[in-house]
Tab-separated table of C-alpha atoms in Angstrom:
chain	number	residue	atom	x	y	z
A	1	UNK	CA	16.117	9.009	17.441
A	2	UNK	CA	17.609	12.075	18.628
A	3	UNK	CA	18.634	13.953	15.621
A	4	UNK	CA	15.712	15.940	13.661
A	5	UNK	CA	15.599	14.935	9.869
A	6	UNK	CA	14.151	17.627	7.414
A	7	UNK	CA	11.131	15.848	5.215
A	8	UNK	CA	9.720	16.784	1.732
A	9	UNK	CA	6.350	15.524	1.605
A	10	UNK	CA	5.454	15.893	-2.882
A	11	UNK	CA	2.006	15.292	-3.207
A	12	UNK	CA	1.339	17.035	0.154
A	13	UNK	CA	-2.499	18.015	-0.671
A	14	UNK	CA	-3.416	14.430	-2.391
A	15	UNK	CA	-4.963	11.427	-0.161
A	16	UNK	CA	-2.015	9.792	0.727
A	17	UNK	CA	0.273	13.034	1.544
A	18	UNK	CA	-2.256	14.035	3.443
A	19	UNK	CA	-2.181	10.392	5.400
A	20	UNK	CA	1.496	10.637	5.319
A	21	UNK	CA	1.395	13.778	7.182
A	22	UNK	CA	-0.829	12.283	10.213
A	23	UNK	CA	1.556	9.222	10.274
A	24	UNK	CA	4.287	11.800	11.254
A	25	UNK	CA	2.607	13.483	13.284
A	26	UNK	CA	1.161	10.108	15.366
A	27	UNK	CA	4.474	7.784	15.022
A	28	UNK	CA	6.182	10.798	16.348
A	29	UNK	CA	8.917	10.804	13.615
A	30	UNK	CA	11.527	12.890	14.545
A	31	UNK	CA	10.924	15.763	11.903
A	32	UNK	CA	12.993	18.996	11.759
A	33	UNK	CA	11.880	21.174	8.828
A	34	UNK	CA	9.128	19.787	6.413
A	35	UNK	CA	8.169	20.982	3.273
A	36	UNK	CA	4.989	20.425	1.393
A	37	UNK	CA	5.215	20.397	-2.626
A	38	UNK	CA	2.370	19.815	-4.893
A	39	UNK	CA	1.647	20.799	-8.421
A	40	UNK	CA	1.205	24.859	-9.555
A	41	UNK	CA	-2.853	24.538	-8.777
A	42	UNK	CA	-2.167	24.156	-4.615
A	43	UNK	CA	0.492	26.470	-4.231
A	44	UNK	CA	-0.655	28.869	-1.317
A	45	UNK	CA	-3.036	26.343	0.034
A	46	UNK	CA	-2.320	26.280	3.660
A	47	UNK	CA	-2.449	22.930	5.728
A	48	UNK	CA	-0.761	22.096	9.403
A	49	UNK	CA	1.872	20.131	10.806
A	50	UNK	CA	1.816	19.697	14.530
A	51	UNK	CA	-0.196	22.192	15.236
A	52	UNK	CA	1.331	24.899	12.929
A	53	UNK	CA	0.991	26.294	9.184
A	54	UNK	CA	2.683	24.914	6.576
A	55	UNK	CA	2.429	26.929	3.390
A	56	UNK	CA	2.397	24.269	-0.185
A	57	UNK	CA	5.173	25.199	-2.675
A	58	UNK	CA	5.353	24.246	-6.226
A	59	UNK	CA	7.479	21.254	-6.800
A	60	UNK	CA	10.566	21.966	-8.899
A	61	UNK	CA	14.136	19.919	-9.195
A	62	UNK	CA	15.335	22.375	-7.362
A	63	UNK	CA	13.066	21.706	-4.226
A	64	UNK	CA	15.039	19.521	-2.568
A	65	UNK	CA	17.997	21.465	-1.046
A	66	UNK	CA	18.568	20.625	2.443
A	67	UNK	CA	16.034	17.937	2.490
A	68	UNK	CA	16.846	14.689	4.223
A	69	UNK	CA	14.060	12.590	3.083
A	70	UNK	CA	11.376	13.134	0.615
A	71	UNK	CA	8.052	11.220	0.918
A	72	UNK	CA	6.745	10.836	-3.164
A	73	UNK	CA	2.977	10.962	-3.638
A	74	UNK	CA	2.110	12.259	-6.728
A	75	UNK	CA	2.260	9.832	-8.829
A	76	UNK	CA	4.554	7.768	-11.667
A	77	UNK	CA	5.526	10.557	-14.060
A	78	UNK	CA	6.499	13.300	-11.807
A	79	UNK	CA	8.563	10.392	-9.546
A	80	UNK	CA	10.486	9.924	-12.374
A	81	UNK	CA	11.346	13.211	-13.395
A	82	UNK	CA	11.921	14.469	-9.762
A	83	UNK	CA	13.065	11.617	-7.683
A	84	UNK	CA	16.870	11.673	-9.039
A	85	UNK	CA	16.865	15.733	-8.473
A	86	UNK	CA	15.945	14.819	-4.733
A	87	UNK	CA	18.453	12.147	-4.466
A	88	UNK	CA	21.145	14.294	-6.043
A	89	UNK	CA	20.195	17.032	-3.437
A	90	UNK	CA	20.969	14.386	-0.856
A	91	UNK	CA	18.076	13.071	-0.049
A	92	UNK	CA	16.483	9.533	-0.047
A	93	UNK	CA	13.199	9.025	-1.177
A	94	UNK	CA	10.940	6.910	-0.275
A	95	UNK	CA	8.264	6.392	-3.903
A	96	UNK	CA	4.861	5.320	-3.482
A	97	UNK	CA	3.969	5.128	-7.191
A	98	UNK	CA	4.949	2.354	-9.599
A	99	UNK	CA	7.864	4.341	-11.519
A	100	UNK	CA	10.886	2.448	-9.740
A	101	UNK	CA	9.200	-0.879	-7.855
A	102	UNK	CA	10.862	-3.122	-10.317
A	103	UNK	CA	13.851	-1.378	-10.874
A	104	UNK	CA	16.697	-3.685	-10.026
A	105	UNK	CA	19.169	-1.028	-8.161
A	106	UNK	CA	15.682	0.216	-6.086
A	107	UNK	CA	14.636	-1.354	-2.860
A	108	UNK	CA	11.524	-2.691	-2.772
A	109	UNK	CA	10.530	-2.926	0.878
A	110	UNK	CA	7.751	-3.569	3.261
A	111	UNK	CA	9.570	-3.393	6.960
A	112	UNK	CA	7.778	-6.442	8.366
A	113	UNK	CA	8.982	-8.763	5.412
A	114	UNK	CA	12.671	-7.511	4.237
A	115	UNK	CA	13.572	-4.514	6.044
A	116	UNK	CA	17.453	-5.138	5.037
A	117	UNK	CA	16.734	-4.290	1.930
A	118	UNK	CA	16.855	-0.843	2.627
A	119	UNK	CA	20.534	-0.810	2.702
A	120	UNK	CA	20.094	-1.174	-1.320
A	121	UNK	CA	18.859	2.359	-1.247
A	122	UNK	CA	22.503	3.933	-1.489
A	123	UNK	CA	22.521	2.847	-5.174
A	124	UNK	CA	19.916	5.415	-6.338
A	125	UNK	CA	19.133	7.391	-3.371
A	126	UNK	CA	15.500	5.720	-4.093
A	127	UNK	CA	13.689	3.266	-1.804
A	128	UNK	CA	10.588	1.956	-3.533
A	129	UNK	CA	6.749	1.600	-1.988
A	130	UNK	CA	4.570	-1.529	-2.938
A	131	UNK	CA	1.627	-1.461	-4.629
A	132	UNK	CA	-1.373	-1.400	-1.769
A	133	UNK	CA	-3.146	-4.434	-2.068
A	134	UNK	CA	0.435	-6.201	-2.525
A	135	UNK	CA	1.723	-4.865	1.081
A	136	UNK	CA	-1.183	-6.485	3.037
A	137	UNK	CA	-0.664	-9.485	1.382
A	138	UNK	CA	3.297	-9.869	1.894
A	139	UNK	CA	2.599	-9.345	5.541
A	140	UNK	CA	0.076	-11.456	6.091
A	141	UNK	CA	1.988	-14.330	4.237
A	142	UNK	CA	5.733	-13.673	5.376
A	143	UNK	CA	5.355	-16.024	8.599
A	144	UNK	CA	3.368	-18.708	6.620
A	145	UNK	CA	6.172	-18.365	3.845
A	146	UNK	CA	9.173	-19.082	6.871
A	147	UNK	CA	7.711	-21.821	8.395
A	148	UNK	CA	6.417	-24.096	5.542
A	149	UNK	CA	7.771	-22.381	2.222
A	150	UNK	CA	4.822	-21.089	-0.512
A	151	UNK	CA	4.993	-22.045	-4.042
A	152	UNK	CA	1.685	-20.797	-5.225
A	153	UNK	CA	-0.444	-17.541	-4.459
A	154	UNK	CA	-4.012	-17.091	-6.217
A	155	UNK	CA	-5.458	-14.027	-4.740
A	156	UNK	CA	-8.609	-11.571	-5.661
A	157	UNK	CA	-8.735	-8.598	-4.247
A	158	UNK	CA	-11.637	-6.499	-3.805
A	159	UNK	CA	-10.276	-3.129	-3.374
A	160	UNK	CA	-11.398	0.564	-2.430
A	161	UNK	CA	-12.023	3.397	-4.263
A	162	UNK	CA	-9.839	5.533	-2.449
A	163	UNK	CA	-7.169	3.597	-3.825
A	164	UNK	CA	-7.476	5.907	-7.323
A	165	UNK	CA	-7.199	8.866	-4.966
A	166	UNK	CA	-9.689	11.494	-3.862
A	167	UNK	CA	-11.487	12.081	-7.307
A	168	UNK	CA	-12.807	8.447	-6.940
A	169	UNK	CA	-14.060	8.571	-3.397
A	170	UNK	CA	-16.219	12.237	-4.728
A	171	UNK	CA	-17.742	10.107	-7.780
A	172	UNK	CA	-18.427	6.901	-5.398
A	173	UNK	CA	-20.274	9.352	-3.115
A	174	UNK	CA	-21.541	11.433	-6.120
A	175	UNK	CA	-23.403	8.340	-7.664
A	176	UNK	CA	-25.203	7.210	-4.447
A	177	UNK	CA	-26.437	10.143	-4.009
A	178	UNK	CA	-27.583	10.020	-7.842
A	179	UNK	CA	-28.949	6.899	-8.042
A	180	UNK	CA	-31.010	7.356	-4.032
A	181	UNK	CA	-32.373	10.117	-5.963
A	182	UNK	CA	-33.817	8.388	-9.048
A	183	UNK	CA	-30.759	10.622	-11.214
A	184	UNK	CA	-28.826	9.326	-14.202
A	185	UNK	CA	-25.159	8.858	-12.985
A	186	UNK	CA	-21.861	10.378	-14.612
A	187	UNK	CA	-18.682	8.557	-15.225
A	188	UNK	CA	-15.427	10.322	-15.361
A	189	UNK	CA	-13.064	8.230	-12.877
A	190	UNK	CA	-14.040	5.072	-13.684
A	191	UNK	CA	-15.313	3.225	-16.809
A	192	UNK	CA	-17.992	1.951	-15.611
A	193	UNK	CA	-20.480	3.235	-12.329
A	194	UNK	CA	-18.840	1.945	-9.476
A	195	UNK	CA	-21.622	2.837	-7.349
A	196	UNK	CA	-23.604	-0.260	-6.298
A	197	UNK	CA	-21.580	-2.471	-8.283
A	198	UNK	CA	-18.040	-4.307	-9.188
A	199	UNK	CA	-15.792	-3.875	-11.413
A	200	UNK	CA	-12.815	-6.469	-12.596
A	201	UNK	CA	-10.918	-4.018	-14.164
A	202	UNK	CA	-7.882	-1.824	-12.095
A	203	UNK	CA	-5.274	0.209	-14.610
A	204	UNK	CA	-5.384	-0.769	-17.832
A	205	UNK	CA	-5.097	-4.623	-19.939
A	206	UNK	CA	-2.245	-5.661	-20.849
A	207	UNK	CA	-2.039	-8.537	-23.768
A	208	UNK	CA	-2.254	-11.629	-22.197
A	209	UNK	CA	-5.480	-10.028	-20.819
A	210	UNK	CA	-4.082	-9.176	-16.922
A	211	UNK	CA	-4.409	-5.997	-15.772
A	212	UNK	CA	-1.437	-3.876	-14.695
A	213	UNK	CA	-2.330	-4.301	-11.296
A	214	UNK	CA	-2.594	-7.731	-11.429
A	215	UNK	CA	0.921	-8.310	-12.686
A	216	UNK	CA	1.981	-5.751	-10.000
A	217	UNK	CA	1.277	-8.326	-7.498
A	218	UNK	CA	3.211	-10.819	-9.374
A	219	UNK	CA	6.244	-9.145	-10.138
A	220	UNK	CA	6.122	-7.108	-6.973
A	221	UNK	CA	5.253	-10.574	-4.817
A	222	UNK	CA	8.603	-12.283	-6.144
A	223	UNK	CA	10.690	-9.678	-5.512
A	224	UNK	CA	9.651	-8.541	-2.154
A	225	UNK	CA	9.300	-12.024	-1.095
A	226	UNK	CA	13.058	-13.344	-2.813
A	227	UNK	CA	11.373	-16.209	-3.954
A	228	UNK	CA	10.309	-17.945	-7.677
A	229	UNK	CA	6.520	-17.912	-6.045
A	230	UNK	CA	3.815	-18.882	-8.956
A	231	UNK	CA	1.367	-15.656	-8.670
A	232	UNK	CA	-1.645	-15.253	-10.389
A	233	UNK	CA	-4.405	-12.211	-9.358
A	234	UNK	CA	-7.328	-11.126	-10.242
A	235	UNK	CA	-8.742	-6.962	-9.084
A	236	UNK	CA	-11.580	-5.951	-8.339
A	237	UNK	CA	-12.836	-2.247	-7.829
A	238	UNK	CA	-15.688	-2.376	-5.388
A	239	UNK	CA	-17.877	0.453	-3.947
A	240	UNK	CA	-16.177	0.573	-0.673
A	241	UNK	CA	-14.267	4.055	0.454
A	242	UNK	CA	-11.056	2.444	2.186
A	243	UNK	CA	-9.832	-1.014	2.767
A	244	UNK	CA	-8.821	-3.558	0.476
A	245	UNK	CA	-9.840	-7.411	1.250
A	246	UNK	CA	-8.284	-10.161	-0.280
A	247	UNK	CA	-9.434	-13.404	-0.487
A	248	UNK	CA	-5.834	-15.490	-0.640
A	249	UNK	CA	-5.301	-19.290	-1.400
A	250	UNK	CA	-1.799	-20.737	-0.774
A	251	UNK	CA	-0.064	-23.911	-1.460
A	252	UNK	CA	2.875	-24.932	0.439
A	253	UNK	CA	5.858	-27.253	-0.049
A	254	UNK	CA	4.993	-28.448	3.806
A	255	UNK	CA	1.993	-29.019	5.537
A	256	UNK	CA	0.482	-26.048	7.510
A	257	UNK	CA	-2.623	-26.504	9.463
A	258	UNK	CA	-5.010	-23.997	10.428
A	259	UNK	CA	-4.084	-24.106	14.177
A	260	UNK	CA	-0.354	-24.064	12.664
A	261	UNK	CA	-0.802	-20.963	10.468
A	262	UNK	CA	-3.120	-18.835	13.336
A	263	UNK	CA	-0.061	-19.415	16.265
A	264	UNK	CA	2.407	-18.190	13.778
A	265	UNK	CA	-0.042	-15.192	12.747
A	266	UNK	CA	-1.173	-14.410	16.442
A	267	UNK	CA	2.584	-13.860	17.349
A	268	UNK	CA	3.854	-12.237	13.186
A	269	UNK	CA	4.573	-8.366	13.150
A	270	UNK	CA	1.960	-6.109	11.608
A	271	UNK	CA	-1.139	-9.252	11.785
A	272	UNK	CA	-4.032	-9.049	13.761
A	273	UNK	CA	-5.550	-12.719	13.679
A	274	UNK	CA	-9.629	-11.911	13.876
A	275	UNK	CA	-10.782	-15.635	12.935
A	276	UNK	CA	-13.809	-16.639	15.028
A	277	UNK	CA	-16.300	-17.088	11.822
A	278	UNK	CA	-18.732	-19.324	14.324
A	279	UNK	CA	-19.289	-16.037	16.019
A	280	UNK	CA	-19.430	-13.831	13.127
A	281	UNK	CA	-15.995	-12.667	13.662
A	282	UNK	CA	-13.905	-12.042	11.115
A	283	UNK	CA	-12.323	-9.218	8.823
A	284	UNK	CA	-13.923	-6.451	7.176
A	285	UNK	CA	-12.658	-2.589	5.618
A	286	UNK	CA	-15.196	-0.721	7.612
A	287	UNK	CA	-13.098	-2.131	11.111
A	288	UNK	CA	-9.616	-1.522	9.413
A	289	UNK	CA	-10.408	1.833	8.012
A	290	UNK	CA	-8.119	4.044	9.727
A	291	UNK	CA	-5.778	1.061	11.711
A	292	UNK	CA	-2.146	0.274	10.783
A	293	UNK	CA	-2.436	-3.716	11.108
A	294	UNK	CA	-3.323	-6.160	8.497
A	295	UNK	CA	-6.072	-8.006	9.624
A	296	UNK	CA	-6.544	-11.900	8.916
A	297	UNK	CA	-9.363	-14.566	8.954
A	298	UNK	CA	-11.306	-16.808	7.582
A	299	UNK	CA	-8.101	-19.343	7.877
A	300	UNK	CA	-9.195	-23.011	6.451
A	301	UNK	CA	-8.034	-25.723	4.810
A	302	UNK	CA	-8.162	-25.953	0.906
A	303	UNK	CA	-9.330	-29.291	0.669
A	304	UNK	CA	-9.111	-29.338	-3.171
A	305	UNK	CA	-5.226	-29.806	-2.468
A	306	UNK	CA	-3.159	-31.156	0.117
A	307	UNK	CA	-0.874	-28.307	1.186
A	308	UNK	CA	-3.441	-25.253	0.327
A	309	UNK	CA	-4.679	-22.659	2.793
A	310	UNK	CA	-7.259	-19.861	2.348
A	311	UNK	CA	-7.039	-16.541	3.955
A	312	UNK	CA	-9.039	-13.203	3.677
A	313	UNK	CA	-6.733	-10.074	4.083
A	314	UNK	CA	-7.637	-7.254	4.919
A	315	UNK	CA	-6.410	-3.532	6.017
A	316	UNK	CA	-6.470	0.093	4.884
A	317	UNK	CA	-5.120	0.686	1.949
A	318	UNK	CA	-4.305	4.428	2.330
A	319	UNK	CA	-2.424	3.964	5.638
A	320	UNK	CA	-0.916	0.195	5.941
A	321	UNK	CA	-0.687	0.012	2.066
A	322	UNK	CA	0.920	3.448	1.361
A	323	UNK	CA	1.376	6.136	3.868
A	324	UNK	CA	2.595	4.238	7.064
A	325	UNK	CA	4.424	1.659	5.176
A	326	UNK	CA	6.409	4.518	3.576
A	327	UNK	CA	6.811	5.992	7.170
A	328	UNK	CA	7.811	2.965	8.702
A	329	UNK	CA	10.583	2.929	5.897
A	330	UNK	CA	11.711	5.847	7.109
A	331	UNK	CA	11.780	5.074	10.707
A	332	UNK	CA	14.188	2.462	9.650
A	333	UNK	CA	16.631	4.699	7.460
A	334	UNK	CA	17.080	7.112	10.356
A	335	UNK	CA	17.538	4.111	12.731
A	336	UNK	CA	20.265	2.010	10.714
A	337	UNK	CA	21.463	4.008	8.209
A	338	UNK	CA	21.617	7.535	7.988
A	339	UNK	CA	23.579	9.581	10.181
């Protein structure tokens, strides 16, 4: 990758710009000019790229002059409004909110599952990012999916605060504090305290009683995966800062034994296999905070069925399931299709 590629990053000072950056910076993209937007209240705030000061501007449509690829960050409403004045600038964004996922003229992509469907990107100049917790998933179960063809996913997650964004990992640190300190705990993130506790509740409910982010991993699942896969979920918030788990259960159309499912996983892009439970070895978010991989274990038999498999997913949320996957994206765009 020779040629230098000008980069808006909108939602520059938020959690996952600011993990967006540092996957630029370490994957070495080849970056000409880059812009940081954010709303009016971070304009002048100064933060670095490579080594050097990068002054925030307000994002406005008419940001996006010159601008080969624009990283969104900053959430559903202001991807709507300001993704099609980036793409009618000329440049290709890559979303990491919900506004276009399920659009059908907007790739949905995760590179290690269906990186050709990037090529659908010239429709709307738009390239959609997965919700978090369904990235890690996908990955994990691509391989498994190849070789002996899922028709059912149950999955519940268990999923990080930092996932709400940077107010959320304050209060979760807030309320500790509180409650180590015999203090009465405020609640203005969540509904509920999330410190010391669980809660099955992530966006809002919709009528037939799922959350949003529950049918996310349907809807997003299918379409990802091109395949009429029966989904059902079930989130969790819990009072961990990053890393989502997942505890998966599959049922296949062939058999797949364990041994079967950890050679394909050992050798599948974007796994790390770390299934030794008789040694205490297995996945957790405090070894994936900070890694790229998805991590995998806990592989048995569901022996309620005879084609089921459980797994327990795991990886960070903020850089696998949003900023690197949206990276990696773009890695792939300069590679194959722009020129």
């Amino acid at each position: 990758m020779s040629k230098l590629w000008n980069v808006a990053i909108v939602g520059a000072t938020g959690a996952v710009g600011a993990q967006m950056i540092e996957c630029l910076e370490e994957r070495e993209f080849p970056v000409g000019e880059i812009k940081f937007l954010a709303s009016s209240r971070s304009v002048g705030e100064i933060l670095e790229f490579r080594g050097k000061p990068v002054l925030v501007e307000e994002l406005k449509l008419d940001s996006f002059s010159g601008i080969d690829i624009a990283l969104f960050s900053a959430g559903g409403d202001r991807s709507r409004e300001f993704c099609p004045a980036a793409a009618a600038a000329g440049a290709v964004c890559i979303d990491n909110s919900s506004a276009w996922r399920m659009d059908p003229d907007v790739p949905l992509v995760v590179p290690e599952v269906n990186p050709n469907a990037i090529a659908g990107y010239t429709k709307k100049g738009i390239i959609a990012n997965p919700n978090c917790s369904t990235i890690q998933m996908v990955v994990a179960l691509k391989p498994l999916h190849d070789a002996a063809t899922i028709k059912r996913i149950i999955v519940s997650t268990y999923q990080a605060v930092s996932g709400t964004g940077k107010k959320a990992i304050d209060e979760l640190r807030k309320q500790v504090g509180e409650l180590l300190n015999a203090r009465p705990v405020n609640c203005s993130v969540y509904p509920h305290q999330i410190a010391f506790n669980c809660i099955p509740q992530i966006d809002v409910f919709e009528e037939n009683g799922y959350t949003r982010e529950e049918l996310k991993m349907v809807n997003e699942t299918r379409k990802i995966m091109a395949a009429d896969i029966r989904v059902t979920a079930t989130t969790v918030r819990v009072p961990v800062f990053y890393g989502h788990a997942e505890s998966v259960n599959i049922e296949t159309v062939k058999k797949l034994s364990v041994d079967d499912a950890r050679k394909l996983l050992k050798k599948a892009p974007g796994v790390k296999l770390v299934d030794d439970p008789a040694k205490g070895i297995y996945p957790m978010p405090m070894s994936t905070a900070g890694q790229d991989l998805v991590y995998v274990g806990r592989i048995r038999e569901d022996e309620s069925t005879d084609n089921g498999l459980n797994l327990w997913v795991v990886a960070d949320n903020i850089r696998k399931g949003a900023a690197t996957n949206a990276v990696q994206i773009a890695e792939i765009l300069v590679q194959k299709y722009l020129k």
